[in-house]
Short mmCIF file of C-alpha atoms in Angstrom, two decimals:
data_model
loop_
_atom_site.label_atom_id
_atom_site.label_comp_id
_atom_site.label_asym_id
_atom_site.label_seq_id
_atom_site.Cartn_x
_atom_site.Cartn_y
_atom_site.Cartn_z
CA UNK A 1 -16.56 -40.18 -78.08
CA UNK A 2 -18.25 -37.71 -75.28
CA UNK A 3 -20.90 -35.34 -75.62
CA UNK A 4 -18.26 -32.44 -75.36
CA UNK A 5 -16.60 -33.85 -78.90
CA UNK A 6 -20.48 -32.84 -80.65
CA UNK A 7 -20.10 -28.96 -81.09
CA UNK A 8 -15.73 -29.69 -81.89
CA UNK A 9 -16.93 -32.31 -84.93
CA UNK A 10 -19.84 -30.41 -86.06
CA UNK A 11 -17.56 -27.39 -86.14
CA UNK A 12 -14.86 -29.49 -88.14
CA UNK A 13 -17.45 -30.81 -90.54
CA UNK A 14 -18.86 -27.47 -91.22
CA UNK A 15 -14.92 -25.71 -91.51
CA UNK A 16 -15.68 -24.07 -94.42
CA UNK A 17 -18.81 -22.56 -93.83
CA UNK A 18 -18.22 -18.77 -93.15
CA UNK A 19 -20.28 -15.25 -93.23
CA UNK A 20 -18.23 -12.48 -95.43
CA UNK A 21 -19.38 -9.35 -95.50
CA UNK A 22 -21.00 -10.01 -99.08
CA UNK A 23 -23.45 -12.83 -97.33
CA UNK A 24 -24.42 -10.16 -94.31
CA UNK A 25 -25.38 -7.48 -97.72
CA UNK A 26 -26.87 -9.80 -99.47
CA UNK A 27 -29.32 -10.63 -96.10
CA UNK A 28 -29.65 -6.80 -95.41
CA UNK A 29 -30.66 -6.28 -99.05
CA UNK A 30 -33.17 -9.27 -99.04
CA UNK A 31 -35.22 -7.88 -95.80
CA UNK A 32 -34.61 -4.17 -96.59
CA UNK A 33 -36.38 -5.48 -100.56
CA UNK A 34 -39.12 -7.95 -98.48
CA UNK A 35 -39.95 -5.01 -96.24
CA UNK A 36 -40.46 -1.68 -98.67
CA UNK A 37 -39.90 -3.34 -101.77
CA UNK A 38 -40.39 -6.15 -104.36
CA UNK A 39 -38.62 -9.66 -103.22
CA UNK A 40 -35.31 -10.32 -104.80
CA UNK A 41 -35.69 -13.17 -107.25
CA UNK A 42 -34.87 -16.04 -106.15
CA UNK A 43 -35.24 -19.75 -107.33
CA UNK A 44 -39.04 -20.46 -107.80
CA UNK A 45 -39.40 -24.17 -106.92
CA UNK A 46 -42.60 -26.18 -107.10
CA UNK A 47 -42.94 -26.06 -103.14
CA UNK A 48 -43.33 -22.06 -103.17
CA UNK A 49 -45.43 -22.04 -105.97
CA UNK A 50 -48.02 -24.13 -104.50
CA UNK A 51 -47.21 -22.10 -100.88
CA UNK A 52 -47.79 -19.38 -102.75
CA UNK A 53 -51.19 -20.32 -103.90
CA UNK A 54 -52.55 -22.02 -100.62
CA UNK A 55 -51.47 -18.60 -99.12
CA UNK A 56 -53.22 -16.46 -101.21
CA UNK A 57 -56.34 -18.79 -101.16
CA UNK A 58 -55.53 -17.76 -97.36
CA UNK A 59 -55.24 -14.42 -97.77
CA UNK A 60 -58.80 -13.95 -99.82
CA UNK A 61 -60.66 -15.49 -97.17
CA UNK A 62 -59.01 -13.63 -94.52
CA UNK A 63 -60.07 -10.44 -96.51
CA UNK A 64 -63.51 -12.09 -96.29
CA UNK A 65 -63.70 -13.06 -93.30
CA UNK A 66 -62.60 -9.05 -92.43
CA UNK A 67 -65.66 -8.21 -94.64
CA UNK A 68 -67.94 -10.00 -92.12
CA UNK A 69 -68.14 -12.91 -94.29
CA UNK A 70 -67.57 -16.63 -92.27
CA UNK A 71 -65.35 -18.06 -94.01
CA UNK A 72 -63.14 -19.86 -91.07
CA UNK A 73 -62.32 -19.65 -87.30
CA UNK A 74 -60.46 -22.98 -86.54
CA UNK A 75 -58.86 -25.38 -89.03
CA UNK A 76 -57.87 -28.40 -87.09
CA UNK A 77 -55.60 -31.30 -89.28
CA UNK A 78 -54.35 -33.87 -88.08
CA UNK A 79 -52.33 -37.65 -88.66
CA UNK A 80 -50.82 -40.60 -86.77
CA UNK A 81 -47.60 -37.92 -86.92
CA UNK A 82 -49.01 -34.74 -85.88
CA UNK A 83 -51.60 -32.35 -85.03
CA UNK A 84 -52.12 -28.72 -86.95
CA UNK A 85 -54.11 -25.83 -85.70
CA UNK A 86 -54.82 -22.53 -87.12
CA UNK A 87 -57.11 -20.10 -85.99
CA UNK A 88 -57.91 -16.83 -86.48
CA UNK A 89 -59.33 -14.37 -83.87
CA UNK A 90 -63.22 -13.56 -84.24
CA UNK A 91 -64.32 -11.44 -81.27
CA UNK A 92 -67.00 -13.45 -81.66
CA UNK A 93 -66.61 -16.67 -79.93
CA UNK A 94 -69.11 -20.06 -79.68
CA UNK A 95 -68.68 -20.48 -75.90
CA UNK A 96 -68.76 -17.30 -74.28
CA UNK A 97 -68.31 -13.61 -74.09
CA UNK A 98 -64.48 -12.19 -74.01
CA UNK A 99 -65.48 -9.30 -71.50
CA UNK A 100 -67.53 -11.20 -69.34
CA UNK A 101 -64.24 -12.36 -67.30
CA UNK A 102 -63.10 -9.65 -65.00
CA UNK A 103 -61.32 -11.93 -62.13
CA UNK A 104 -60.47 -15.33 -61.57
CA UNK A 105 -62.34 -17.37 -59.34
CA UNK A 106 -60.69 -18.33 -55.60
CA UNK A 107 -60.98 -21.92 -57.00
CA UNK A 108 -58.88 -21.11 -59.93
CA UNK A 109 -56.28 -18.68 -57.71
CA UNK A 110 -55.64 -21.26 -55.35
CA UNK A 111 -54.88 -23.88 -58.13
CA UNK A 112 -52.50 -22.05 -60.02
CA UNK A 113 -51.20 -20.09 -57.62
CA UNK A 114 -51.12 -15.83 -57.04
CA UNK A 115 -47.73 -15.53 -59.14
CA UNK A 116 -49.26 -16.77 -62.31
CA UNK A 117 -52.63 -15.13 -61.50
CA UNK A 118 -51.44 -12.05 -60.77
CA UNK A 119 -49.53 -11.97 -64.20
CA UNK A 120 -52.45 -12.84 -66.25
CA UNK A 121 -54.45 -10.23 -63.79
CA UNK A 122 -51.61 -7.41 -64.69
CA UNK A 123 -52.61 -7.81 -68.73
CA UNK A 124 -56.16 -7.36 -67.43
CA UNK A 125 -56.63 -11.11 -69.16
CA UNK A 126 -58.68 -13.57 -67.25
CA UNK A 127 -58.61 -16.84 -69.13
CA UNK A 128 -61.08 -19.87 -68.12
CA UNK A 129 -58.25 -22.19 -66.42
CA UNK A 130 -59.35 -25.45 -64.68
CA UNK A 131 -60.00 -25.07 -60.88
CA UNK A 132 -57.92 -27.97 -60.22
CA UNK A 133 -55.48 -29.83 -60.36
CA UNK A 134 -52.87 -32.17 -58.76
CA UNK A 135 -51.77 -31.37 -55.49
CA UNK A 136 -48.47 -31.15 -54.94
CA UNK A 137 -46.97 -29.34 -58.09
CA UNK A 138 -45.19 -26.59 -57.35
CA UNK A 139 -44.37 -23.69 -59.94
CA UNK A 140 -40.79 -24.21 -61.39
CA UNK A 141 -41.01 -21.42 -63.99
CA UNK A 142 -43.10 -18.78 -65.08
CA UNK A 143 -42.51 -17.04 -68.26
CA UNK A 144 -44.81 -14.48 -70.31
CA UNK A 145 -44.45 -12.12 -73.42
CA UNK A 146 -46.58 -8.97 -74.46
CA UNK A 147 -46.47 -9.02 -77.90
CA UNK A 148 -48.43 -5.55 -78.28
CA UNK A 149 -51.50 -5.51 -80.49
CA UNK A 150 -53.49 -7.23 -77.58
CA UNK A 151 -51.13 -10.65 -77.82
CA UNK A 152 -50.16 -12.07 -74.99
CA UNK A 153 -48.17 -15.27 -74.25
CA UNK A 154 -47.72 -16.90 -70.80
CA UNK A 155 -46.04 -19.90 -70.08
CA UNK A 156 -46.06 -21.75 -66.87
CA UNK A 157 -44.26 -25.56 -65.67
CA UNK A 158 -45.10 -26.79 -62.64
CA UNK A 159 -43.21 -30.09 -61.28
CA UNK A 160 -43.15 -32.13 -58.03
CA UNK A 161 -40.82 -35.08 -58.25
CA UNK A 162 -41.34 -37.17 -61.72
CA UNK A 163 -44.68 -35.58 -62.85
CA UNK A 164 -44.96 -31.87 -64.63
CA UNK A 165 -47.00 -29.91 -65.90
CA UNK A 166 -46.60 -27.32 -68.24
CA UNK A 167 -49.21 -24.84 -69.45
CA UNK A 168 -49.01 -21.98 -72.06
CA UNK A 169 -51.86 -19.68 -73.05
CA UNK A 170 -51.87 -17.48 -76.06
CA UNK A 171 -54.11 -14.87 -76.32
CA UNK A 172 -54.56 -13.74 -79.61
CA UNK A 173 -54.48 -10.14 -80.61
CA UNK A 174 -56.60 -7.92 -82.43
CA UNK A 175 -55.38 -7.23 -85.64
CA UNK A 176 -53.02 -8.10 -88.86
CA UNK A 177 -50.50 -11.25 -87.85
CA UNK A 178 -51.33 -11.11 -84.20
CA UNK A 179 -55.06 -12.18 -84.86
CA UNK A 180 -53.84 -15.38 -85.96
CA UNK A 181 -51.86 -17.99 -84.33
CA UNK A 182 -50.63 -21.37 -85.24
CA UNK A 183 -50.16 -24.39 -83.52
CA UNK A 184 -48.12 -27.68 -84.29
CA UNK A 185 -47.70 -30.60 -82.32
CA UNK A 186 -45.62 -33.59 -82.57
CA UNK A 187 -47.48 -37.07 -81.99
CA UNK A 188 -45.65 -40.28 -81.78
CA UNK A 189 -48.07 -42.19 -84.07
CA UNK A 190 -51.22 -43.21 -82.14
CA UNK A 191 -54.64 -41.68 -82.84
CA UNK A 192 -55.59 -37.64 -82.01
CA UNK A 193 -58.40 -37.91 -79.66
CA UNK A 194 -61.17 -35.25 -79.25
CA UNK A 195 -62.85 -34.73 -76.04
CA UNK A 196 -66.21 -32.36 -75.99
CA UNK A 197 -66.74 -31.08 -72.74
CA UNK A 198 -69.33 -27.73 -71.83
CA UNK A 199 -69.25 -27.22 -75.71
CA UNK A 200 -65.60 -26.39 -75.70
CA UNK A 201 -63.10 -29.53 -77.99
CA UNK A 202 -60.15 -30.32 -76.65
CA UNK A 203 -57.44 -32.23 -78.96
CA UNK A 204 -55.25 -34.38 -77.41
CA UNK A 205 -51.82 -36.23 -78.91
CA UNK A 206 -49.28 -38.05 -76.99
CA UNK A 207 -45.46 -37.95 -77.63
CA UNK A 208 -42.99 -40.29 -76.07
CA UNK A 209 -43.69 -40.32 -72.46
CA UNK A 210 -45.95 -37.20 -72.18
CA UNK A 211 -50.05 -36.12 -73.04
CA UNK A 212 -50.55 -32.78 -75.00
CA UNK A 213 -53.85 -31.23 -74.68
CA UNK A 214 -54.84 -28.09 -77.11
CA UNK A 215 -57.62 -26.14 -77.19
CA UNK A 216 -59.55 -22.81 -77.94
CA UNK A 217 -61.88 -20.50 -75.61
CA UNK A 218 -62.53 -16.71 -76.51
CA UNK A 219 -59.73 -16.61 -78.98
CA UNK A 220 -57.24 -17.84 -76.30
CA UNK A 221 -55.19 -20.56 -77.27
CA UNK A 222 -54.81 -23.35 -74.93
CA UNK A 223 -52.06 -25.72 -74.41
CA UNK A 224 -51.32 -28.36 -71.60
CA UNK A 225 -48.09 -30.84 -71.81
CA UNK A 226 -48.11 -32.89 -69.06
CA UNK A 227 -46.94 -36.28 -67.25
CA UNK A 228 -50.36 -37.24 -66.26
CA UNK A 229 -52.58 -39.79 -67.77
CA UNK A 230 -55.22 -38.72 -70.09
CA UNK A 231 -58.40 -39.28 -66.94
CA UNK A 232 -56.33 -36.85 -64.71
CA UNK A 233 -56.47 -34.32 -67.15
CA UNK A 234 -59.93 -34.69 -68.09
CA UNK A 235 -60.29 -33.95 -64.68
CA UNK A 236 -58.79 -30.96 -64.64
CA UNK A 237 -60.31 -30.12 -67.81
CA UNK A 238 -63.92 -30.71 -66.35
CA UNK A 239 -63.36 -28.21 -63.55
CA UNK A 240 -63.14 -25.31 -65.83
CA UNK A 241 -65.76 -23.04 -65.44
CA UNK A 242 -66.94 -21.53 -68.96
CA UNK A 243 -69.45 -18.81 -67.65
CA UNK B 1 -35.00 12.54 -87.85
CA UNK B 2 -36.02 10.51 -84.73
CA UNK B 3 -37.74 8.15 -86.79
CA UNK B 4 -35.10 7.68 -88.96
CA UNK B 5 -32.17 7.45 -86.08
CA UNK B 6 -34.33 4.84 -84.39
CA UNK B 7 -34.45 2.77 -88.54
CA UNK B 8 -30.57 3.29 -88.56
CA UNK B 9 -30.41 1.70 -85.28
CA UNK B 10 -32.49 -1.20 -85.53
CA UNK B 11 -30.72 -1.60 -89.12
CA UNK B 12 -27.64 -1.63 -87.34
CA UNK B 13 -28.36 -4.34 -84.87
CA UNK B 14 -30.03 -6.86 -87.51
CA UNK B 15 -26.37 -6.39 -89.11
CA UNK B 16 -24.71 -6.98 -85.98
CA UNK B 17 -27.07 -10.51 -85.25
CA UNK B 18 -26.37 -11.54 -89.19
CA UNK B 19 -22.67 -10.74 -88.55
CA UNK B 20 -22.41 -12.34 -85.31
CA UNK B 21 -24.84 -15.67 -85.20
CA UNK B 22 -25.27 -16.36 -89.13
CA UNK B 23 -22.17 -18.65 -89.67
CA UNK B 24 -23.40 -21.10 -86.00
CA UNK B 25 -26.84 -20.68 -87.65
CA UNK B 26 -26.58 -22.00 -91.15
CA UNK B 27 -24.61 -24.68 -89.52
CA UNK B 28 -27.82 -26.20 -87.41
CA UNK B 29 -29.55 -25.20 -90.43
CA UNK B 30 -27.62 -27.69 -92.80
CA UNK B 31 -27.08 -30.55 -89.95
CA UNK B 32 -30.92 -30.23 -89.60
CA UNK B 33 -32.12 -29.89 -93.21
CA UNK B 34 -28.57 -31.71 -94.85
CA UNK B 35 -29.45 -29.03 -98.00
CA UNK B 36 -27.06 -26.09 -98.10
CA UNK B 37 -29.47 -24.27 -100.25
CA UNK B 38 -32.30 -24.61 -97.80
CA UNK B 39 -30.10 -23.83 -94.87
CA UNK B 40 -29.39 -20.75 -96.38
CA UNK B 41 -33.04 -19.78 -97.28
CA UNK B 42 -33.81 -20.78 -93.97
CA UNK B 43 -31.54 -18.59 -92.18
CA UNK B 44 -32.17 -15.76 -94.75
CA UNK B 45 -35.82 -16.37 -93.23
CA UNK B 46 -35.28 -16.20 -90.03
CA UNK B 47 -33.49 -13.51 -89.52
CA UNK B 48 -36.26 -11.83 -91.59
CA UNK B 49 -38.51 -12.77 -88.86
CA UNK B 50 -36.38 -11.58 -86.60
CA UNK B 51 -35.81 -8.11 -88.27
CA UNK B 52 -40.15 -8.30 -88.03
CA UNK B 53 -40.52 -8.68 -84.17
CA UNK B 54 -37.74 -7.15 -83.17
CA UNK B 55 -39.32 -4.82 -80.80
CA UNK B 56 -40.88 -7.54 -79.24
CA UNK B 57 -37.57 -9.51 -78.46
CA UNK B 58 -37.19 -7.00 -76.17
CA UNK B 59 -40.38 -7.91 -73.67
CA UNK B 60 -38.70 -11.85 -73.93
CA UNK B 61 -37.69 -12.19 -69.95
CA UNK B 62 -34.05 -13.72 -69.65
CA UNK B 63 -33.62 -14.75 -73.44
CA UNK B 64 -30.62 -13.95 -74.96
CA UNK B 65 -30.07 -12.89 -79.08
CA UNK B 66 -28.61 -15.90 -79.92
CA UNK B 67 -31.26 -18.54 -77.93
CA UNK B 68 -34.16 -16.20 -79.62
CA UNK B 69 -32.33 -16.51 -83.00
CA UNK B 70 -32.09 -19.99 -82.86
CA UNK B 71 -35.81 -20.62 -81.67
CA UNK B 72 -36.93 -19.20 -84.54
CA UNK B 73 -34.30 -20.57 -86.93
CA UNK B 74 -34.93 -24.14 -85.39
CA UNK B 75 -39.03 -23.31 -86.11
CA UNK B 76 -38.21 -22.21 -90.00
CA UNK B 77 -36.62 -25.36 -90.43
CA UNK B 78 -38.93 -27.33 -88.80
CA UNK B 79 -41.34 -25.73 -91.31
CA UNK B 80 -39.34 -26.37 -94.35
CA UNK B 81 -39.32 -30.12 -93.03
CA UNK B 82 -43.17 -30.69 -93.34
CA UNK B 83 -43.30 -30.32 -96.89
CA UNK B 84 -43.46 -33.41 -98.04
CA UNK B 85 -40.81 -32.46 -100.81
CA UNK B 86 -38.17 -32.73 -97.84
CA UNK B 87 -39.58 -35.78 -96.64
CA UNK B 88 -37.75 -37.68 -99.98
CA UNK B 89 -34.39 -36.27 -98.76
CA UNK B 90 -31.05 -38.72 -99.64
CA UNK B 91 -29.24 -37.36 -96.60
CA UNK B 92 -26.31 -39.51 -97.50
CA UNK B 93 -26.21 -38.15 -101.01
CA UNK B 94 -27.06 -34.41 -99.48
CA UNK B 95 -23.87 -34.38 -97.23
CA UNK B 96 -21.56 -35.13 -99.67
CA UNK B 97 -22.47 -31.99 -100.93
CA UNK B 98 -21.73 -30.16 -98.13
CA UNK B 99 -18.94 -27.22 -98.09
CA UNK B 100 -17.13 -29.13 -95.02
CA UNK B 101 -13.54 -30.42 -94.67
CA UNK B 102 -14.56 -33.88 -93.78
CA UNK B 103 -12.09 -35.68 -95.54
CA UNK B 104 -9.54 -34.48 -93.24
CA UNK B 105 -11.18 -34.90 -90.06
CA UNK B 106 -10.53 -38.45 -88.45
CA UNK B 107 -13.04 -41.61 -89.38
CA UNK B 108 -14.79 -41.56 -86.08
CA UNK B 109 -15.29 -37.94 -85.60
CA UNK B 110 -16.50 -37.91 -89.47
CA UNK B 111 -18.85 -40.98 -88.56
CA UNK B 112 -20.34 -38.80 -85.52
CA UNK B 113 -21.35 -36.00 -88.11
CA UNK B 114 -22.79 -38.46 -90.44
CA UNK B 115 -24.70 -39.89 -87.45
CA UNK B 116 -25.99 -36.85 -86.37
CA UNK B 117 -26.83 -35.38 -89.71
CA UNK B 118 -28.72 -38.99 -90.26
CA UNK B 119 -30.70 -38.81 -86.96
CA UNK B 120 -34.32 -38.54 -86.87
CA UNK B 121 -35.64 -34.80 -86.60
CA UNK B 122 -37.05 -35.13 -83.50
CA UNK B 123 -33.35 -36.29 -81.69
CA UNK B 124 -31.72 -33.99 -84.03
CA UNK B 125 -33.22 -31.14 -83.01
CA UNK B 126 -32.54 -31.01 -79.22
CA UNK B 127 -28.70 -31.97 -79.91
CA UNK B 128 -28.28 -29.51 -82.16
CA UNK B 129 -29.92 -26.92 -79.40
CA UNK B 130 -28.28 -28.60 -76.88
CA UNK B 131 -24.54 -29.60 -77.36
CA UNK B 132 -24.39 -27.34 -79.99
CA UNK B 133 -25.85 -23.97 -79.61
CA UNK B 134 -25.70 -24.61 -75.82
CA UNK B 135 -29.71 -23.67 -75.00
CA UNK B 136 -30.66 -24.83 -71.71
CA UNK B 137 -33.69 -27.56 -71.55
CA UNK B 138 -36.40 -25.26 -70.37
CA UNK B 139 -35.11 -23.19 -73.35
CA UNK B 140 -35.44 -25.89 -75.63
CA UNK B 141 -38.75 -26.86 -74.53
CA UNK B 142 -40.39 -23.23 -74.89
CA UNK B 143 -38.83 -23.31 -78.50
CA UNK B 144 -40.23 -26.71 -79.68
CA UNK B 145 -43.32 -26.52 -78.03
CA UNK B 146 -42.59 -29.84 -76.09
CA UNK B 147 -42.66 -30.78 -72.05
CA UNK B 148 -38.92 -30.64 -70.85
CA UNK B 149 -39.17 -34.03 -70.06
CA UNK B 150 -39.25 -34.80 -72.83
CA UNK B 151 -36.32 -32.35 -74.00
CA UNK B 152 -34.49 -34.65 -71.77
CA UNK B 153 -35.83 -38.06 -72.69
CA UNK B 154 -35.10 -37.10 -76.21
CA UNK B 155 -31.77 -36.02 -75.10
CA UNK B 156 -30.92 -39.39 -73.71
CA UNK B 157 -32.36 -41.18 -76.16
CA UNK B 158 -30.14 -39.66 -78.95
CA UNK B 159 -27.12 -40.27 -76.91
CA UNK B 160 -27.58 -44.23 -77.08
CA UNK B 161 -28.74 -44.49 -80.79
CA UNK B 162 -25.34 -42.29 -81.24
CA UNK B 163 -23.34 -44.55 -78.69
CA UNK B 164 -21.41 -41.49 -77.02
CA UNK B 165 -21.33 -41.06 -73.41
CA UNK B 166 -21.97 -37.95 -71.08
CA UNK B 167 -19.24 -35.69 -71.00
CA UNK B 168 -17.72 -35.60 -67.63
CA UNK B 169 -19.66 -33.25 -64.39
CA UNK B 170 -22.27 -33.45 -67.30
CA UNK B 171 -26.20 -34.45 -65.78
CA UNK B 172 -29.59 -34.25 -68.49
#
C-alpha cells in the first residue's frame, strides 16, 4: 500500500456516508434555532450536562468580573499530557501599561525583521518581543488575521536549515468572545516547567522533537514553538524588554 | 432591505459550505472520533462556528473554505476528545458501527482503515489533514497549533507504524 491508496480506502470505508438535502436543513435549522432562537433538542448526555454547568459557573464570574469584581485573569492547568490556558482580557495588566508601547525598539526590528514589524506596526500593536535571537533564521512565512473587536492574530516561522522557529501572538480584543482566548498544547509526557523572568511566567512543554513556550503580557498571548533547546530560548526570553 | 439581502447571502453561502464540504467532513470526523453520532454533532458544530466568524474568514490570507472548515472541524473534535468520556472509547467495537461498505472492500485496504481509525490522535490527525483533505504542512501546523516539524515528523512517523510507503514524486 502507498500513501496515494489513504484518501481511495477511507473513501471506500466511508461509501455510504452522504449529505441529502434533509441533513443540509436540518444544519440550517440547528444554527438559524442556536442563533435567534431556542436550541433544537437534542440528546442530553452526562458530558453536556456537566459542560453546561462548568460553563455557566463560567459565565457568572465573567459577569463578575465585568462588574469590577476579580474573579480570574489566567487559569493555567496542566498534566504529563498537556498544558491548558484560559485567559480573559483585563485592561488591567500585572506587568505593564497597554498604551505605553508606541514603537518597537531597533533591537527588536532588527531581530524580527521590518516585514513582521511593520505588520504588527500597521494594527498600531507593539507587543514586547525578545530583542534576540538566533542568527541566521530567515522568515519563511508570515501570516496575520484581524479579527475586528481589537483581536489580532499574527503568525510568523522562521527556519535556516534544521532549526525553526515559529512565533504567534494573539492579541486579545476588547469585548464579548474576543476578550477571551484559549490555549491548548500538546506535551509528550514530561513535566510543564515555569520560568519567572521580569515578573512575567512563561510555561513551557515539549512535544516530540520540539520546545513550546506560552505566555501572557498586556493581554497578548504569547506563543513560541521552536527547535532550540530550552537555554536558547531563555535567552531570547531574557532579552525582552517589559518597560 | 440591505440588511436583509446581505442575511440571505451569508445564509446562502453557509448552505453552499454544508452542501459542498459536509459529506468529506463527517468523514475525518468519524475516522477521528470512530462515533458517528459525535461526528455528526461535531460537524453540526463546526459549521456553527463557521456560520459565527464568517466575516472574519474573509481577512484569512490564502486560506481556502474547505482548509478553514476543516481547521475548525479538526479543533471541535479535538475538543470532544478531551473529555475523558471519549478517552474509554472501544474503537474496534465503534467501527463496526460505522455506515461504511467495508465488507466489500478488499482485506488489506479494510485493514488500512482499521489502522488508521486505531491510530493515536496525535498521528491521526495530520493524516487525516494530510492525505486526506489534502492541507499543506504549514496549513496543518497553523490549525493544530504545532511547529511544522513536527507536522512532518508526525507525518513520517504514522507512515511506519502503518507500514505504507510514500507515494511516488511524493517528499514530507
Amino acid at each position: 500500500m502507498r500513501t496515494n491508496d489513504i484518501k481511495r480506502v477511507i473513501d471506500a470505508g466511508l461509501a455510504n456516508v452522504e449529505t441529502t438535502q434533509r441533513d443540509v436543513d436540518a444544519i440550517m435549522e440547528y444554527i438559524h434555532e442556536s442563533e435567534y432562537g431556542k436550541y433544537p433538542r437534542r440528546i442530553v448526555s452526562a458530558r453536556r450536562i456537566v459542560l453546561t454547568v462548568i460553563c455557566v459557573i463560567l459565565m457568572l464570574a465573567t459577569v463578575a468580573q465585568a462588574f469590577g469584581v476579580s474573579m480570574w485573569k489566567m487559569i493555567v492547568v496542566w498534566t504529563r499530557e498537556s498544558l491548558y490556558i484560559n485567559m480573559m482580557r483585563d485592561g488591567d495588566s500585572d506587568s505593564g501599561d497597554i498604551g505605553e508601547k508606541s514603537a518597537f525598539s531597533e533591537a527588536e526590528r532588527e531581530a524580527w525583521g521590518a516585514s513582521v514589524c511593520d505588520v504588527f506596526a500597521d494594527y498600531n500593536f507593539f507587543p514586547h518581543l525578545p530583542e534576540w535571537k538566533p542568527e541566521n533564521l530567515e522568515l519563511e512565512s508570515l501570516t496575520h488575521t484581524d479579527y475586528g473587536y481589537g483581536r489580532i492574530n499574527v503568525y510568523a516561522y522562521y527556519a535556516f536549515e534544521n532549526e525553526y522557529l515559529m512565533l504567534t501572538v494573539k492579541k486579545l480584543g476588547e469585548e464579548g468572545d474576543h476578550a477571551g482566548s484559549e490555549l491548548f498544547l500538546e506535551g509528550d509526557g514530561e513535566e510543564v516547567q515555569m520560568f519567572e523572568i521580569q515578573g512575567v511566567n512563561y510555561y513551557h512543554t515539549t512535544n516530540l522533537d520540539h520546545n513550546s513556550f506560552a505566555w501572557e503580557n498586556n493581554d497578548i498571548v504569547f506563543t513560541l514553538f521552536t527547535s532550540y533547546d530550552v537555554e536558547t530560548v531563555l535567552s531570547m526570553l531574557e532579552s525582552i524588554r517589559q518597560k | 432591505v440591505t440588511d436583509t439581502n446581505q442575511q440571505m447571502d451569508r445564509e446562502q453561502r453557509l448552505r453552499s459550505w454544508i452542501e459542498e464540504y459536509r459529506t468529506p467532513l463527517l468523514k475525518v470526523c468519524i475516522m477521528y472520533l470512530a462515533d458517528v453520532q459525535q461526528a455528526e454533532d461535531a460537524v453540526q458544530e463546526t459549521f456553527l462556528k463557521a456560520w459565527k466568524s464568517m466575516d472574519r474568514f474573509e481577512g484569512r490570507n490564502g486560506c481556502s473554505e474547505k482548509t478553514w472548515l476543516t481547521s475548525i472541524a479538526i479543533n471541535v473534535c479535538r475538543s470532544y476528545r478531551r473529555t475523558r468520556w471519549f478517552r474509554y472509547v472501544d474503537t474496534q467495537k465503534a467501527l463496526e458501527k460505522l455506515p461504511s461498505r467495508q465488507a466489500s472492500i478488499p482485506p488489506e485496504e479494510r485493514d488500512l482503515f482499521i489502522d488508521i481509525s486505531r491510530m493515536p490522535e496525535k498521528m491521526k490527525a495530520v493524516i487525516l489533514l494530510y492525505y486526506y483533505q489534502g492541507m499543506t504542512q504549514f496549513e496543518i501546523s497553523a490549525a493544530l497549533g504545532i511547529s511544522r516539524s513536527a507536522v512532518a515528523h508526525r507525518l513520517g512517523k504514522a507512515l511506519d507504524m502503518l507500514k505504507i510507503s510514500l507515494g511516488e514524486e511524493e517528499r514530507i
